[in-house]
């Protein structure tokens, strides 16, 4: 029973009895205590020992929840109060100290459990490194065997390195899913690629499998939001549900000190925020994850973690207009 | 006699005898030594123990003056040499070690003194935290009892938290002034609001008191400079003088490590510089302050302090065309 | 024999035997081992004790080469594989520990040697501080006595301080070249100037010598790429070869922590990347340098060094279309 | 009713149901939930806006409690398991945002409350800056009006600056108590003084009031532990109860990055640990505080906060042998 | 064939042709190139994904070798030139990206290979986290099945957490070896224990298995060197060979910022240096490792890595007198 | 006239009119304003471009003077008020931007000037890097041609690298003086040597020239203070005056983050303080310098700079008992 693996973080619910929440930690509720399905479930997948280079992304779920206390529930730009939308925190998937495969299996099982038991609920996984995406998508496939899953990926990298060589490391999730017949290459679109960060063999693999590649430069030329919309339309015409994976290294290195794999030439935070607002609006988008943010590398004012919370809230704001 | 409280910072005038100043510290003169009124007076209000969270903004006036040695007086973008414009430094208001109310009183008295004795001079206060703005505006009111004061606020936050609960803390200045009948809510316009950083009750207060709220998103859509111009026109049609308060947390967190309250999604430094150039040009603008910059949190190369000096020089450049 | 001064950095060629290079360190070859002239030669000029303020820019050549291991040879934005273009690393010019003039002489001799022996090859010098530019241009003049050299400078500063006062320091290279009759002032165009970072006497010197000054604000108004193109056309109509010098302090301080002289209001990294792509395309551009980046001041994730490598690769990408 | 001011920190009791605690956070209990008086009560006084220079010592109580999760209850050096000793956490005294006098009053009232209601219990206050010590001692005096209080102070400074000049700032507590007739100068002994950190007038004051001053150099010559023992004997012969105040700036600057007022030439952490073990053993010691540690200045591995927890546990270990 | 896993680090031999080495990198030779067995073999075990908390100890072997360039071969304190002692670097054991068990197996096989093929050579493993010690000792047991192995452990922790719960994590090596019947508890002596960093159940385990526990306090009382000597005598009377494992967290947190698990109250660097000099002298000591140093957490001047190199050289100095 | 080169630092005399100085900056006077010779003259030699590796030691004189504001004039350990001893600040020797030889010449001339004009005054030079010592000693020789000069050096390094190879770099001063016949090798004693930081050829040079080498280990065995006393006796028996040079890299790396060349195994700050107290007491000691401290590398709380000021004050305290 995969629910078993969910651990409740000790500090996330300060004032569960609060009648009129005005801050995020007062608004997000504990899944266990809810009697009806929420509109969104959040869960953490705190693993990063599967990362190719040293990473503390396993620390992100708890820092994410700690940082959200600094955010009000009111979105001033859109004049929307998020409290109308029910979000529940399921806690973190319990990771084994050294058994990576077992930890990955638990993420898959937990995601499958949540997807099955809350079919109308949007799931949001907070990683952990990018290896967790392969687990989560497999879990969703397990829950919806007859459905076709598409992936919208915001990422500087293709993440199609060979798991036969590296094992289920954070450079491999998309290839795991394609080689494993969980997702077809033609149902994957990556927006945010740029520069010199994908070796030729990886591009060859992507081309062979018809992965959609949109460079940031192209996207900016056509308008990033138009590009996002176009990608969602293209995917939703072909698949039953869209999984969105946000590798935080899509951000420019100057705004993301807490993502060691981020590079110059990446997205601005405003571009990411606008993208996620748009993504949240699309009804085919049922799952999202945010991965590869290492809080131990972040700046003293936790700039990247705050950007991560903000990005997620933009997605939530988008979802609200989706549900309307 | 409030002039009493002005302390002369030891290091600000290196070369008072210099004939042709080329750097800022050679150009700014000591108020005490001037025989005629300057066109602008600068003074520091080094207090931050009134800040809700720990802040070293009290250190800003001296770091501001230290950093200005790195700036030439020649503005290459506008082909303007600032030396034509007389700026005097009045020093810092002497703060009491622990008596916040007394310190605030001294800021008010000093501002009133300067406003009365130099009626044609633009005043520029370097904070300190945002609590100082309430003191300064009260001081100006004291000097110009029959005039109506408008406020143009560049800020991520409304700063209308309740002084009855917090005392005269840095989250409360606008509310202090409105509740205290010094300024009307309809004479306050805040540009720079964005995201999730104002709890609903504060927005309700702002709406009840007709505070003008312009989000950064709206401003960018309409053009930030057009928005600034429009706000100044709107205010100047209704008030006698405009007080401009620049909470440095209006800047995006990626360009303002030295402003712990800054957030993702804020202004770029170029946007702030362009805004202040425009603001300086408007004849109704008679007072400005720059607050909430904590140099002890700044990056190793003093990025935020340098941005603060630059912003102020843009305002000065604007004033020069105002005086022409 | 100036070739004598070139020292081979120990670590730059990991896999010289590699057949299909996919990363930069596998692609760049050792000059000594080549039998035919490459299309570009790279060499380091690791000196910064000639810098006015304390600088560790002497450490840049080795950090540059270490960082390029993180870059693939495939440029996704332009769909170009750099491996088609032969780049050789000549190593670093050997610097004397304390004799600055001797070190400068060696840079000049080495540049002259490379320019003479590889007449069809583009040279790329990695500084060191900006004093190295004067040495390199003198070396090129030595190799091409009958040719007129133009300079395209991307810089926040004019670098025309007086060598009679400072010696051959990093604030003086352009003036060294003009006063030394190596380059005419009218054949120098500086793009990237902004703000308050050039004292009036320097601007006067520039005007007297007809140095082309384009502020970043102007350039952005007309389109930065158009401005770059226009400058290159203007120069190439008058000179035989163009030397491009990139003072990394042209970058905004928020994206260049590793350039202590960088300022607010500078170029974004995207602007620099686009500029260098365009510059590389122009056939009159035969020489480039990148100077004043101090890796010892860089952020923990080596943000500025990575930006430096990226900028250089953009120039290479431009060169490839030039050679087509 | 001063109990009113105690706020329960949300995260301090992870496993209240745990039967056999092995870590500190499992062992320390919540005062509210206890039916009988514990042997020690811990409470926080999170104020530092009363500090002369900028301080984040207000953040210490929560960081102290967070850090104790890294400590086991077993003291290997003394072969003592702390779980035999009942320690309760009363939470933090609620501070007003800007009213320093009111906040100080609440610390005094809370301390008086605890001292009265738990007469057999040792109290341990976690500051906060050193101004809190004056409040706490006044509170104890309020509870035990007929008793004479002695102070053993471990401090680099005398802290006898004039409250008439500074208000109740962190440089004044000992003088507040002496001038306020709460404690006699001859009942104060300061161990840890050294170097050049007390201006002559302060030494004159100390001499006039017969404050015991033992420099670290003297103490080391006689043996620090012997000196501590001697001081406790001397005090206990004259007073009814001893209050121990540990200004963490007594530590050498090389082991206390998180205490900005620490200096070269101070105590090693081993010396502090040995001292507190000895101090805890003395039956006249009924109250202790630890002040002036600013976690926001601490090293990345929280070296100073960990040293603070360790020091407190040494005191607890000492108390256990006291109770035996 | 476990030799297969050894990768040669590219940068360790700068001047292999050097006749008279004066720096460490000139003296240490490449194992592959030697024709006769050296007196010491060094090899890296760069794994830390087996660490309980996030660790970059996998980066230590390469930083260790980079830092040794700053050390001369001449030991001034002992007037010994190390060049008389032949040390060879075998390179690093090749780690799998995600398969921890496979990586551990390779460390074991490589160690067994080296122990078998170089029976008279002292082996020195540079970790990696403490999980590598279990692998190395098993490898040695594999090579010397009939010999009894003793362990001298310098460590703040017992490292006897349960591998059944955590897998082969860095908290478990000693227990792996005892439960696995590779080493007897009575043949393990740990010197350096102190404070509150071992939970009671771990101490119970140690007592049940007769692990020798000597606290730093006891050792200092008896003299640390005497204690070390005594422990070596005691062990060598009972075992055939002694394996020394140095967990760098035995160092005090103030001298070891690069060891996140280090604590206040630990060894000084001088104490560690003296200990290793003594340890190296004992003829029964045939193997040593240095583990758990994470260079990514080290100070800007690489204080901890330098301390690590120094400590190793002290051991080498000791070995020289052993071989005499 | 070498007095010409002395520049007055702007900020060092805050309150020249102060009657009863209690802080260092109130006590030290400006040399120019004195009518009679002081007992000690302080001057800065702000050069570090002569350093082998990148150094910001040129920034030390100004940071030294800034930091002394945090020190009272009363030495509590010795019960001595420094104000009885007249110390004057002569300012900094004006350095040329790029001409190292010229800068060195100015240091020599200035030192000669001060030594000649103030024959009874102790001189104290604040470096700069260690190359300045050679200049200063030559200056003193120039002033006292017939006197024999001895050097007591506290240093981790011998600093006898070959100036023929490196020029007058910071690794060469002692050899410059010996090869230049200014000082005899037998009149140099270095205390503080340890570990692996002097290559064999340097030790050979030292032995050939009979430089006295006392390792820290030896000194500690015999008592550091005894060793210092012995060295001073030995020297004073043979020379007319003793020059003391304190390379701050003699300190252990854990207490001297601001001295990049410091190493593990060095002096504690207490040892340095005690040494300087003793040194100051000896009547033959007429000159001292403190070199190689780079404030730009120091910790956030300026630990090393504070240690530098403290060390100097200990020397002053010693001098006071010398003059008694």
Short mmCIF file of C-alpha atoms in Angstrom, two decimals, chain D residues 132-246:
data_model
loop_
_atom_site.label_atom_id
_atom_site.label_comp_id
_atom_site.label_asym_id
_atom_site.label_seq_id
_atom_site.Cartn_x
_atom_site.Cartn_y
_atom_site.Cartn_z
CA UNK D 132 17.53 40.55 28.58
CA UNK D 133 19.73 39.67 31.54
CA UNK D 134 18.73 42.83 33.39
CA UNK D 135 15.05 41.95 32.88
CA UNK D 136 15.52 38.37 34.03
CA UNK D 137 17.43 39.30 37.18
CA UNK D 138 14.81 41.90 38.06
CA UNK D 139 12.17 39.23 37.58
CA UNK D 140 13.98 36.91 39.95
CA UNK D 141 14.37 39.69 42.48
CA UNK D 142 10.62 40.30 42.19
CA UNK D 143 10.04 36.64 43.03
CA UNK D 144 12.58 36.55 45.86
CA UNK D 145 12.53 40.03 47.31
CA UNK D 146 14.36 39.01 50.44
CA UNK D 147 17.13 37.17 48.78
CA UNK D 148 20.51 38.45 47.70
CA UNK D 149 21.41 37.67 44.14
CA UNK D 150 24.97 37.18 42.90
CA UNK D 151 26.01 37.16 39.28
CA UNK D 152 28.69 35.08 37.66
CA UNK D 153 29.32 36.60 34.27
CA UNK D 154 31.32 34.97 31.47
CA UNK D 155 31.91 37.89 29.15
CA UNK D 156 34.53 39.77 27.20
CA UNK D 157 32.86 43.00 28.26
CA UNK D 158 31.81 44.47 31.60
CA UNK D 159 28.46 45.63 30.16
CA UNK D 160 28.33 48.59 32.51
CA UNK D 161 27.71 51.30 29.97
CA UNK D 162 25.34 54.01 31.14
CA UNK D 163 21.61 53.30 30.62
CA UNK D 164 20.93 57.01 31.13
CA UNK D 165 22.72 57.55 27.85
CA UNK D 166 21.82 54.43 25.88
CA UNK D 167 18.55 53.29 27.44
CA UNK D 168 18.29 49.63 28.38
CA UNK D 169 20.67 48.55 25.60
CA UNK D 170 22.76 45.39 25.53
CA UNK D 171 25.86 47.21 26.85
CA UNK D 172 24.17 48.20 30.09
CA UNK D 173 22.60 45.26 31.99
CA UNK D 174 25.06 44.97 34.85
CA UNK D 175 24.95 48.70 35.46
CA UNK D 176 21.14 48.70 35.31
CA UNK D 177 21.15 46.13 38.08
CA UNK D 178 23.73 47.86 40.23
CA UNK D 179 22.34 51.38 39.79
CA UNK D 180 18.84 49.91 40.30
CA UNK D 181 19.93 48.32 43.60
CA UNK D 182 18.91 44.87 42.42
CA UNK D 183 22.39 43.48 42.72
CA UNK D 184 25.47 44.83 44.48
CA UNK D 185 28.66 45.33 42.49
CA UNK D 186 30.60 43.23 44.95
CA UNK D 187 28.27 40.33 44.15
CA UNK D 188 29.20 40.34 40.50
CA UNK D 189 32.21 38.43 39.20
CA UNK D 190 33.19 38.58 35.55
CA UNK D 191 35.52 35.90 34.19
CA UNK D 192 36.69 36.06 30.60
CA UNK D 193 37.77 39.71 30.30
CA UNK D 194 40.82 40.22 28.13
CA UNK D 195 42.51 42.58 25.76
CA UNK D 196 41.36 45.99 24.71
CA UNK D 197 37.59 45.78 24.77
CA UNK D 198 36.59 47.82 27.80
CA UNK D 199 37.18 51.56 27.81
CA UNK D 200 38.80 53.05 30.89
CA UNK D 201 35.64 54.72 32.29
CA UNK D 202 33.94 51.34 32.38
CA UNK D 203 36.83 49.83 34.29
CA UNK D 204 36.67 52.78 36.67
CA UNK D 205 32.97 52.14 37.23
CA UNK D 206 33.67 48.45 37.87
CA UNK D 207 36.38 49.28 40.37
CA UNK D 208 34.23 51.84 42.17
CA UNK D 209 31.51 49.24 42.57
CA UNK D 210 33.84 46.42 43.46
CA UNK D 211 32.86 44.22 40.58
CA UNK D 212 35.08 41.16 40.55
CA UNK D 213 37.17 41.20 37.39
CA UNK D 214 39.19 38.13 36.46
CA UNK D 215 40.99 38.25 33.17
CA UNK D 216 41.21 35.14 31.05
CA UNK D 217 44.98 35.34 31.36
CA UNK D 218 44.82 35.23 35.15
CA UNK D 219 42.23 32.49 35.06
CA UNK D 220 44.39 30.38 32.77
CA UNK D 221 47.38 30.91 35.01
CA UNK D 222 45.46 29.70 38.07
CA UNK D 223 43.52 27.12 36.14
CA UNK D 224 40.21 28.14 34.66
CA UNK D 225 38.24 25.52 36.57
CA UNK D 226 39.85 26.49 39.86
CA UNK D 227 39.01 30.09 39.12
CA UNK D 228 35.40 29.20 38.38
CA UNK D 229 35.15 27.16 41.56
CA UNK D 230 36.71 29.95 43.58
CA UNK D 231 34.34 32.53 42.18
CA UNK D 232 31.31 30.35 42.94
CA UNK D 233 32.53 29.76 46.47
CA UNK D 234 33.17 33.44 47.01
CA UNK D 235 29.75 34.39 45.71
CA UNK D 236 27.82 31.63 47.44
CA UNK D 237 29.33 32.68 50.75
CA UNK D 238 27.71 36.08 50.33
CA UNK D 239 24.50 35.60 48.33
CA UNK D 240 21.39 33.46 48.41
CA UNK D 241 21.32 32.49 44.78
CA UNK D 242 23.65 32.82 41.84
CA UNK D 243 22.55 33.92 38.39
CA UNK D 244 24.98 32.91 35.65
CA UNK D 245 25.03 34.93 32.49
CA UNK D 246 26.98 33.65 29.51
#
